[in-house]
Short mmCIF file of C-alpha atoms in Angstrom, two decimals:
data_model
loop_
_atom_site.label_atom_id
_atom_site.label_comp_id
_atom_site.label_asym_id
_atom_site.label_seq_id
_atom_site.Cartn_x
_atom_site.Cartn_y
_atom_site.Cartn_z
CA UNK A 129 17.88 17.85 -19.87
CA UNK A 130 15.90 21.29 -18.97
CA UNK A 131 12.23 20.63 -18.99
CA UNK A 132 11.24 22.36 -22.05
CA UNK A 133 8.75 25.79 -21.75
CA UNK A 134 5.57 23.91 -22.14
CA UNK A 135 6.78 21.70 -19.81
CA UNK A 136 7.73 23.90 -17.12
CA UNK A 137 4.89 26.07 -17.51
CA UNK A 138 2.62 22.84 -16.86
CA UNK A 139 4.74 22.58 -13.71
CA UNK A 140 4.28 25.57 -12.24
CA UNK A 141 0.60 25.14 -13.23
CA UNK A 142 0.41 22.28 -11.57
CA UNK A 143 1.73 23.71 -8.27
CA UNK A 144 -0.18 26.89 -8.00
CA UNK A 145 -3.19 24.55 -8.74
CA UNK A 146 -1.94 22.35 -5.73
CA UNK A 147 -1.57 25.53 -3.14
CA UNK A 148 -4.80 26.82 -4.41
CA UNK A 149 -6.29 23.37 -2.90
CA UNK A 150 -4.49 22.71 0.12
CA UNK A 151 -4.28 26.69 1.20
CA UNK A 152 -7.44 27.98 0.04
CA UNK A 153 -7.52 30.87 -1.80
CA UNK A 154 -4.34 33.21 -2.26
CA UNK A 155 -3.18 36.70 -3.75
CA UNK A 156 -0.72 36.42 -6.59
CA UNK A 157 2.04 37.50 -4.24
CA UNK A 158 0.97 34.66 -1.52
CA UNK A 159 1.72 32.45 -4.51
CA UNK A 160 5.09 33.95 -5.32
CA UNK A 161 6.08 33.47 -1.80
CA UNK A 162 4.70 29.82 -1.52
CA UNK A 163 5.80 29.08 -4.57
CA UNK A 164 9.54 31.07 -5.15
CA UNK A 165 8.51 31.65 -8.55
CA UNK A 166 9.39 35.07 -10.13
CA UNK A 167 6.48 37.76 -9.89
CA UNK A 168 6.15 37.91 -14.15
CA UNK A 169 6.04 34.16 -13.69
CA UNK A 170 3.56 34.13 -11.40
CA UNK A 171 1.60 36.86 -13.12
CA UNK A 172 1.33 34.27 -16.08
CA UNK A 173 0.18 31.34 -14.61
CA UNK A 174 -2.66 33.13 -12.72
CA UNK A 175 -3.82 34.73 -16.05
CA UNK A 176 -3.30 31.32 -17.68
CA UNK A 177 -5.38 29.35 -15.33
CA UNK A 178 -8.36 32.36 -15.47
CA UNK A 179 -8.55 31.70 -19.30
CA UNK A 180 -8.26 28.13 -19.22
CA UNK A 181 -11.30 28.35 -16.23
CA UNK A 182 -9.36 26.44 -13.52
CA UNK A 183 -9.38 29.77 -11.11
CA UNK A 184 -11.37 32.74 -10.52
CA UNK A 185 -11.01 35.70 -8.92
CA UNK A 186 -13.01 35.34 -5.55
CA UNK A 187 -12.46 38.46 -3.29
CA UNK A 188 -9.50 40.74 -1.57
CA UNK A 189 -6.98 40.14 0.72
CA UNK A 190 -7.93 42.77 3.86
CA UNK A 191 -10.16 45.62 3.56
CA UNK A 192 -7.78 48.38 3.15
CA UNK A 193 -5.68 46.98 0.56
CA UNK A 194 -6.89 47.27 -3.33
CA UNK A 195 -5.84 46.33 -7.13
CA UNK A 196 -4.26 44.03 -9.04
CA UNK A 197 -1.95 42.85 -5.90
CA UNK A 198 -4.70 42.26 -3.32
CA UNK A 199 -6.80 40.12 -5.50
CA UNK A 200 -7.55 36.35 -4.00
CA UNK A 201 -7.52 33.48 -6.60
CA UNK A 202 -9.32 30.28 -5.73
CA UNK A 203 -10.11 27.07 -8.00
CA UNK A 204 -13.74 27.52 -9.57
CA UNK A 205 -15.29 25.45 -7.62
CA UNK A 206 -18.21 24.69 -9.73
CA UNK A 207 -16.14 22.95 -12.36
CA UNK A 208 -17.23 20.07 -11.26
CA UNK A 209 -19.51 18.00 -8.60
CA UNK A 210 -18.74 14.96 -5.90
CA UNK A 211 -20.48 12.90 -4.26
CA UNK A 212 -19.42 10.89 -0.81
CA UNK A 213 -21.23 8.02 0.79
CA UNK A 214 -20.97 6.41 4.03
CA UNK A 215 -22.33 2.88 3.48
CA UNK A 216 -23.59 0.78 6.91
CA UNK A 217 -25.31 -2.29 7.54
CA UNK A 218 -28.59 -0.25 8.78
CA UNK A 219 -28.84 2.51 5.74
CA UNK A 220 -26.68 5.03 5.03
CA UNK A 221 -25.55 8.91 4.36
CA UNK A 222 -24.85 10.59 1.34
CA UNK A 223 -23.23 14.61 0.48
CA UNK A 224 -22.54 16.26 -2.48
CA UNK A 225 -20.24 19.01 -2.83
CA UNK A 226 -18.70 21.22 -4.96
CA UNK A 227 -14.69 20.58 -6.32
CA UNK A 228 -13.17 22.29 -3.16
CA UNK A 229 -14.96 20.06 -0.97
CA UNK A 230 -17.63 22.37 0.71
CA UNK A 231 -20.93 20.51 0.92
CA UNK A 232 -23.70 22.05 -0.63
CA UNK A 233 -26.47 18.77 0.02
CA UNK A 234 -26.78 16.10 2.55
CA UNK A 235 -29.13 13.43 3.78
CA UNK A 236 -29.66 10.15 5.44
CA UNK A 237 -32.10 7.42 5.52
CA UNK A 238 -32.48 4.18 7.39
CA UNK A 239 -32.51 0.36 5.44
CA UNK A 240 -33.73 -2.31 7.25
CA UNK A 241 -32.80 -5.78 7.32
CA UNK A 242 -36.45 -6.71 6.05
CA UNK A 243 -36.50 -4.81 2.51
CA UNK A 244 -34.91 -7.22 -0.29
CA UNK A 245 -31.78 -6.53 -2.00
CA UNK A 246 -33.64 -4.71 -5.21
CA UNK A 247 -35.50 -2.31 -2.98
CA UNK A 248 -32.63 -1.23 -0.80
CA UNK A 249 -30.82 -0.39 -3.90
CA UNK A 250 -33.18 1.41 -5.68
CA UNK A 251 -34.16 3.41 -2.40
CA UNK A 252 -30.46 4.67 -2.62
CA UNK A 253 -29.76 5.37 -5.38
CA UNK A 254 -32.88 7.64 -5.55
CA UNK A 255 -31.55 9.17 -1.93
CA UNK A 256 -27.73 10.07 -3.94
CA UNK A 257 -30.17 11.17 -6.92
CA UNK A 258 -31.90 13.73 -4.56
CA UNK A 259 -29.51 14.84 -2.77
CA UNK A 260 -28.01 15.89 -6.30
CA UNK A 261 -30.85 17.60 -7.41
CA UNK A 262 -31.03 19.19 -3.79
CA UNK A 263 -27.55 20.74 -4.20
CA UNK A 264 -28.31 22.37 -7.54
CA UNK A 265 -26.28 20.07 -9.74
CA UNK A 266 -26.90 17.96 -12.81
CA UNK A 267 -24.46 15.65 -13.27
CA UNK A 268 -21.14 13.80 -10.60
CA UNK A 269 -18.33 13.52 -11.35
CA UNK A 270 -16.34 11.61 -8.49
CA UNK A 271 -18.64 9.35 -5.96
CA UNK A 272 -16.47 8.29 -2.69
CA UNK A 273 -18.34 5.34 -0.64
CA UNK A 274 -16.72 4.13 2.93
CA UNK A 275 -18.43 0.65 3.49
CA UNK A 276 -17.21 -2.02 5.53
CA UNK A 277 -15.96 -5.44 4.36
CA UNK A 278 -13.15 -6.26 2.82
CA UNK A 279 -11.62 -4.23 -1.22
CA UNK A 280 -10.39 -6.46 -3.41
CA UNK A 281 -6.75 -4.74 -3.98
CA UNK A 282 -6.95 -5.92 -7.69
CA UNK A 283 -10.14 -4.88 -9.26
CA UNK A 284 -11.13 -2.38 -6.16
CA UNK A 285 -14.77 -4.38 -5.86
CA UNK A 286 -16.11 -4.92 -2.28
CA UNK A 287 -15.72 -8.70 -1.97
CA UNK A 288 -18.51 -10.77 -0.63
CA UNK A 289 -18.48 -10.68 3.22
CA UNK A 290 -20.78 -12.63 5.71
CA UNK A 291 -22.84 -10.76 7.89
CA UNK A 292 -23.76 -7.82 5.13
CA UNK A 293 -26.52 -7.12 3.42
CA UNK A 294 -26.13 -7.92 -0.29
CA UNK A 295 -27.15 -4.20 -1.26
CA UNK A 296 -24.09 -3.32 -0.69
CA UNK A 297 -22.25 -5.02 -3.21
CA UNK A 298 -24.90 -4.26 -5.78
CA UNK A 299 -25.00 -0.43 -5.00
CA UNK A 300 -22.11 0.44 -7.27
CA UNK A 301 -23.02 -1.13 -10.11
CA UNK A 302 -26.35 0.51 -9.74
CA UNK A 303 -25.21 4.35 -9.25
CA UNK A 304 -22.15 3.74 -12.49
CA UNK A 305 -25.54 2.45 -14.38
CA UNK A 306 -27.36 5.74 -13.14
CA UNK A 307 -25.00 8.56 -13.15
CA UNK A 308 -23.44 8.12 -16.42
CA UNK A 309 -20.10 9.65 -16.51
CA UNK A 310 -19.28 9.38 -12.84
CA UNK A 311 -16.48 8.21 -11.60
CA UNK A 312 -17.34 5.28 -8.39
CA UNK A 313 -14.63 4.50 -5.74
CA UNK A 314 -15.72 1.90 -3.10
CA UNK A 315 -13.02 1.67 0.07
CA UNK A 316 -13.25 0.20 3.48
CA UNK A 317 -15.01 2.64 5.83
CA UNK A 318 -12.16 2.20 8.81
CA UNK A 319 -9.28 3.67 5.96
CA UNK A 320 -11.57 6.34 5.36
CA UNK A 321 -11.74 7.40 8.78
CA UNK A 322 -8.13 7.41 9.31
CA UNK A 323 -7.71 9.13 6.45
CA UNK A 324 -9.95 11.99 7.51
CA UNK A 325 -8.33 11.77 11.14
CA UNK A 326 -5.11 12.14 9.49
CA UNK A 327 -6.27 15.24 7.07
CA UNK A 328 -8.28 16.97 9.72
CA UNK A 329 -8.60 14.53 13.11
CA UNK A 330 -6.48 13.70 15.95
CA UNK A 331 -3.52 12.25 13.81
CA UNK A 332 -2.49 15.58 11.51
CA UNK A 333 0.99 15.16 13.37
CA UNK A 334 1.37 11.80 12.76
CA UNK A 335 2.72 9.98 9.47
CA UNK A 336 2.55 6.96 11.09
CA UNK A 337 -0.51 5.97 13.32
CA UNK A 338 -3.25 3.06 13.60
CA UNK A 339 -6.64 3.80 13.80
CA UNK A 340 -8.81 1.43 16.08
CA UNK A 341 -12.44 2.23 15.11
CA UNK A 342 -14.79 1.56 17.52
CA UNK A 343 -18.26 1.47 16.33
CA UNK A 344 -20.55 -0.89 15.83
CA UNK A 345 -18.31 -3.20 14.71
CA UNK A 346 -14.38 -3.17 15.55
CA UNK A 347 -11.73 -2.29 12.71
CA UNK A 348 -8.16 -1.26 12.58
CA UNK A 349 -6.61 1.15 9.51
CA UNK A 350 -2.64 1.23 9.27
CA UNK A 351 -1.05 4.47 7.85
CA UNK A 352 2.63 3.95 7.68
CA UNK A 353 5.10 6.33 6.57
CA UNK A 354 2.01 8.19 5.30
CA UNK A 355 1.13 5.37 3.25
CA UNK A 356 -2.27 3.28 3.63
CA UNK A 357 -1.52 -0.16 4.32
CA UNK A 358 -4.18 -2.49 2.07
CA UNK A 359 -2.90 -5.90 2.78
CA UNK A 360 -2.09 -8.44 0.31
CA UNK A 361 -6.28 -9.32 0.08
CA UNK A 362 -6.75 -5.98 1.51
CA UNK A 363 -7.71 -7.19 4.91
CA UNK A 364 -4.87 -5.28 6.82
CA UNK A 365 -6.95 -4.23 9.85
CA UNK A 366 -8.91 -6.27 10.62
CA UNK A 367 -8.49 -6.64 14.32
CA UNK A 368 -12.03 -8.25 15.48
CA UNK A 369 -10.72 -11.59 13.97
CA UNK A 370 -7.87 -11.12 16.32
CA UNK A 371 -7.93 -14.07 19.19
CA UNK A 372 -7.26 -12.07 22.16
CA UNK A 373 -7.75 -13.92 25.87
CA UNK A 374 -10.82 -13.09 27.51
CA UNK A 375 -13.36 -14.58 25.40
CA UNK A 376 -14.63 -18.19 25.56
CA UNK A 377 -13.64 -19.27 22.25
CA UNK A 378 -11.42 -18.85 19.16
CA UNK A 379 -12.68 -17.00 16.03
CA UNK A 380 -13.72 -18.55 12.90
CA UNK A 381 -13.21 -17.71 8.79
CA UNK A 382 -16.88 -16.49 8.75
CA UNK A 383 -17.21 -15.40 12.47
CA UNK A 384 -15.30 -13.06 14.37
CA UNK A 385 -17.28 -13.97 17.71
CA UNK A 386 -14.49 -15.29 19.85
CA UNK A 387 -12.37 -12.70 18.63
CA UNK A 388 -11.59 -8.86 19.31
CA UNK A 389 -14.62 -8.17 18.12
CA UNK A 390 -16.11 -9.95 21.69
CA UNK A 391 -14.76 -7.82 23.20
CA UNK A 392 -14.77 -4.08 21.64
CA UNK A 393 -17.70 -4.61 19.62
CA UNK A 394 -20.44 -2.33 20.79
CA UNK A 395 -22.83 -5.20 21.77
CA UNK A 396 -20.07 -6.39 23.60
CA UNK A 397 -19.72 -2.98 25.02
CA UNK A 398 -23.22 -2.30 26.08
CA UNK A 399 -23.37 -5.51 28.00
CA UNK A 400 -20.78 -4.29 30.09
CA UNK A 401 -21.56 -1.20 30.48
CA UNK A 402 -24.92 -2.98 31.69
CA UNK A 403 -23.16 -4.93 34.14
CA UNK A 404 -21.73 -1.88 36.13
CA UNK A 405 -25.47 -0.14 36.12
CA UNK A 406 -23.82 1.98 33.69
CA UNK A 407 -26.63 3.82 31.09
CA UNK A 408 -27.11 6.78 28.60
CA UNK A 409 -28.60 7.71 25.62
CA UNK A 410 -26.97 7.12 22.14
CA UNK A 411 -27.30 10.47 19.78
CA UNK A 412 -28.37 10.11 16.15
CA UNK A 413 -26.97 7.32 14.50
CA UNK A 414 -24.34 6.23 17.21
CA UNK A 415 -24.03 2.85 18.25
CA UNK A 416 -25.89 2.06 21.55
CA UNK A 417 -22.87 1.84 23.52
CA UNK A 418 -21.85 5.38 22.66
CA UNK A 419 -24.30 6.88 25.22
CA UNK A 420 -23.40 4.67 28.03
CA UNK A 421 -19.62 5.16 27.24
CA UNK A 422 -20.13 9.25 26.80
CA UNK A 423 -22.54 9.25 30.55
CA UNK A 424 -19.53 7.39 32.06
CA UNK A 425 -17.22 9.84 31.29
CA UNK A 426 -19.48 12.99 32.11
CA UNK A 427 -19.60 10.93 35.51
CA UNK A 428 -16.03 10.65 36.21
CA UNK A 429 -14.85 14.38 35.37
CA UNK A 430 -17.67 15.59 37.66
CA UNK A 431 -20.32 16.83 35.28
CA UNK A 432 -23.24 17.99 38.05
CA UNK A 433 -26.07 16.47 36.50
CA UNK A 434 -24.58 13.06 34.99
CA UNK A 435 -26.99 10.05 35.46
CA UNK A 436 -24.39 7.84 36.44
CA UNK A 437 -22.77 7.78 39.84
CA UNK A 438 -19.08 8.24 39.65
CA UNK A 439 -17.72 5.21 41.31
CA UNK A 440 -20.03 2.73 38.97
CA UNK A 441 -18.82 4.77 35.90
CA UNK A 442 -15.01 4.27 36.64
CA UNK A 443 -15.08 0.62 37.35
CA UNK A 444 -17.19 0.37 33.73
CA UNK A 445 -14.22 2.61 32.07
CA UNK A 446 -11.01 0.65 33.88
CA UNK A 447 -13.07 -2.96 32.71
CA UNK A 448 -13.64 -1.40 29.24
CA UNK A 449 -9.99 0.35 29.19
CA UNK A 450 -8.97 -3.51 30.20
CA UNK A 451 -10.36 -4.70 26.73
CA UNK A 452 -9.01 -2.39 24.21
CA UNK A 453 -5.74 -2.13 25.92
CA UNK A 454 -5.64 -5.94 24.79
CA UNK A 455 -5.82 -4.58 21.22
CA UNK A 456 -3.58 -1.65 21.27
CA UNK A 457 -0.40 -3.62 22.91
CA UNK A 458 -1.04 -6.51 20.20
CA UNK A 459 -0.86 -3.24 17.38
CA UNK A 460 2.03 -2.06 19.26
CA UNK A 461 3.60 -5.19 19.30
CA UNK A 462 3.02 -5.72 15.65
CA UNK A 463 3.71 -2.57 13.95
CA UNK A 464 5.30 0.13 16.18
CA UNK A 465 3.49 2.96 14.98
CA UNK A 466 4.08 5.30 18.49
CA UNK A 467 0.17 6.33 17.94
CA UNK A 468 -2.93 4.85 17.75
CA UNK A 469 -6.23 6.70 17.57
CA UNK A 470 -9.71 5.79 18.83
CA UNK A 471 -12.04 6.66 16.60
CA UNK A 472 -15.59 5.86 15.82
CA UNK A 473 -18.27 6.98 17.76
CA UNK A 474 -17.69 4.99 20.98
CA UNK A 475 -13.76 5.92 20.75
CA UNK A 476 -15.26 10.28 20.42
CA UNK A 477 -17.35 9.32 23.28
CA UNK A 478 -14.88 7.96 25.29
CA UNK A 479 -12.26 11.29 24.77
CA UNK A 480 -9.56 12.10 26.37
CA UNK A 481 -10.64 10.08 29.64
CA UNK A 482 -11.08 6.54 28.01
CA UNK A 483 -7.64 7.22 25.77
CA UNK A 484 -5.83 8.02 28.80
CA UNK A 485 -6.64 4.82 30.98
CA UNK A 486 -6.30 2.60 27.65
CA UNK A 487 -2.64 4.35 27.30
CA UNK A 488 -1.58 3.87 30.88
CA UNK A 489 -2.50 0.08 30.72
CA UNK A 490 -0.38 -0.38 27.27
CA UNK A 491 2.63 0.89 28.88
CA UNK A 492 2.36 -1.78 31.36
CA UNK A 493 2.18 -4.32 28.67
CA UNK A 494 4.46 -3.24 25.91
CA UNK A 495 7.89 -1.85 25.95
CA UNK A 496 7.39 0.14 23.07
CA UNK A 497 6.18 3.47 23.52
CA UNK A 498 2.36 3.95 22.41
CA UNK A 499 0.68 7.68 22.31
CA UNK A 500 -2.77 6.94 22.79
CA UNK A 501 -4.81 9.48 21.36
CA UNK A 502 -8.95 10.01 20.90
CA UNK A 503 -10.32 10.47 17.77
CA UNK A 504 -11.69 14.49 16.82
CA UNK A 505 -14.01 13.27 14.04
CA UNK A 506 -16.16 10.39 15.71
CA UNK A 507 -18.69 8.31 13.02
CA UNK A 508 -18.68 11.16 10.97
CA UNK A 509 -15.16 10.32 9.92
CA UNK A 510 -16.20 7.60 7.43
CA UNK A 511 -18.15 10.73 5.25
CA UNK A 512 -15.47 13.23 5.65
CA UNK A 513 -12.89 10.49 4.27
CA UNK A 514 -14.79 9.55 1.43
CA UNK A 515 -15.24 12.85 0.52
CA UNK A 516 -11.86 14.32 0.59
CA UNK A 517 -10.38 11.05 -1.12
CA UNK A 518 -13.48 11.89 -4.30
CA UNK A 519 -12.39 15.70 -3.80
CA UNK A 520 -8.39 14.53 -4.22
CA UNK A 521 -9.34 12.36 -7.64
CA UNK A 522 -11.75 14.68 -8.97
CA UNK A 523 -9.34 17.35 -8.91
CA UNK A 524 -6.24 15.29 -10.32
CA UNK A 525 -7.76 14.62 -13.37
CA UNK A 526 -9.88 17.92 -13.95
CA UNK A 527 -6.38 19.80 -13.43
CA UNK A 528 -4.05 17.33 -14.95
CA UNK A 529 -2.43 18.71 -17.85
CA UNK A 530 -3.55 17.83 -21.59
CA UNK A 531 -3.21 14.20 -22.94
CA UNK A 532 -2.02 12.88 -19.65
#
């Protein structure tokens, strides 16, 4: 049956809508191109969506052209207001931005293990509620929060886990108590970050890559066939539990020492690093072993005024290209994905260098052909992925058509 007029003009709505967010904005005939719509078609729509207050005009396409034809249409972008979190065991980082995505608000601020549950909470909470009155907004409508631990597929709660603070579990309860209206997605901080690295990162090309994040814990996210892989608990990726040789014991249910994680973790890093006389300073929020990883690196490619001599540095980066390469060839084995990204803040650190020893060693290992690539996005991954995943909801249901 042909979709009936309503129906069809709700398609084409739908699409221009859809361009307008992955392109930016466009000129009615940039739409008629994209699109293959008819120009009287096209004409309709954009004057449909300006009434209705889903677009606006927002400037001209080129400085010599003028009127009706050069006008550029982009989503009014103050429809509505997101928030994106980036949850960690030592505090965390919050944005806000507008329904296109760019951030208008941003802050951080350190919890420490020694302030009780209730405190932590209410401390951010009242960060989120600041950095919403910093950005000029009075109300969310989508919060995105990476944290790590394990998402209960079923009801999309983050499931007790040992070894983190029980803030975290109480934090989304507390901001759906205190922004009334908003919208609160929780989702493990390692999909996030291959999410972004897939959007915007190192794996654009890719439909079908693992992320290894390397920060300061260990994690894996599997994207096949452009699909997030969750995991029938939604533990897929969880590599530090992985027993690997190389350690002195097996892991446990509660305790990943003994797997992976003794070896990629960034403790487990840092004492290596320490053992070649290999040292650097971390930036910001990185994980100690970032600095020593990044110094290595500047030593190897010749930087003049690295700290690190050059031989020490590339016996630290074969030893540490030894460890993950254990962890890459048991994802190659496993899945096949023909990529897998380093990300994180040690796995930015490391670049191009670390990637390319980790690579050579996995070719050695497994038959199957492995692109190893480092990630563009480092820690800041996590944030970005939260907040394009809040952006990508908020927008589905402000633009989805009536009584959907």
């Amino acid at each position: 049956m042909p979709a009936s007029p309503s129906t069809a003009r709700a398609i084409n709505d739908r699409l221009a809508l859809r361009l307008l967010q992955q392109e930016g904005p466009l000129t009615a005939g940039q739409l008629k191109a994209l699109t293959g719509l008819s120009r009287p078609t096209v004409a309709d729509l954009v004057e449909r969506l300006t009434d209705s207050g889903f677009v606006t005009v927002v400037g001209e396409a080129g400085e010599t052209r003028r009127g009706p034809n050069a006008r550029l249409y982009g989503i009014v972008a103050d429809r509505a207001h997101l928030a994106a979190l980036d949850v960690r065991t030592e505090g965390l980082a919050v944005v806000v931005s507008d329904l296109v995505g760019e951030v208008l608000a941003e802050a951080a601020l350190p919890i420490g293990g020694e302030m009780g549950t209730g405190p932590a909470v209410e401390h951010a909470v009242a960060l989120v509620e600041r950095v919403l009155k910093e950005a000029g907004a009075d109300r969310l409508h989508t919060v995105g929060i990476g944290a790590p631990g394990l998402i209960d597929p079923a009801s999309g709660e983050l499931r007790d886990s040992s070894g983190l603070p029980a803030w975290h579990r109480r934090l989304v309860a507390a901001l759906q108590e205190r922004l009334p209206g908003a919208r609160v997605r929780v989702e493990n901080e390692t999909n996030l970050a291959a999410l972004a690295e897939q959007r915007e990162g190192a794996a654009r090309d890719h439909d079908t890559f693992v992320l290894l994040w390397l920060g300061h814990g260990t994690g894996a996210a599997v994207v096949l066939d452009g699909t997030l892989r969750r995991g029938a608990s939604g533990g897929t990726g969880e590599i530090g539990f992985l027993p690997v040789p190389g350690t002195t014991r097996l892991p446990t249910a509660t305790d990943c020492d003994g797997g992976f994680h003794s070896l990629a973790g960034a403790a487990a890093i840092a004492r290596l690093a320490g053992e070649h006389g290999v040292t650097g300073e971390a930036r910001g929020h990185e994980p100690p072993a970032a600095g020593p990883v990044r110094e290595a690196v500047r030593a190897v490619t010749g930087a003049a005024d690295a700290g690190v001599a050059a031989a020490s540095a590339d016996r630290f980066l074969d030893a540490l290209a030894d460890r993950l390469a254990v962890g890459v060839a048991s994802v190659a084995a496993l899945l096949d994905p023909g990529c897998v990204v380093l990300g994180g803040e040690i796995g930015h650190a490391g670049g191009g260098e670390l990637a390319g020893r980790v690579a050579e060693r996995v070719r050695r290992m497994s038959p199957l052909p492995t692109e190893v690539r480092p990630g563009l996005l480092g820690g800041a991954a996590v944030l970005r992925g939260a907040l394009l995943t809040a952006r990508d909801r908020a927008q589905d249901e402000v633009f989805a058509p009536p009584g959907r």
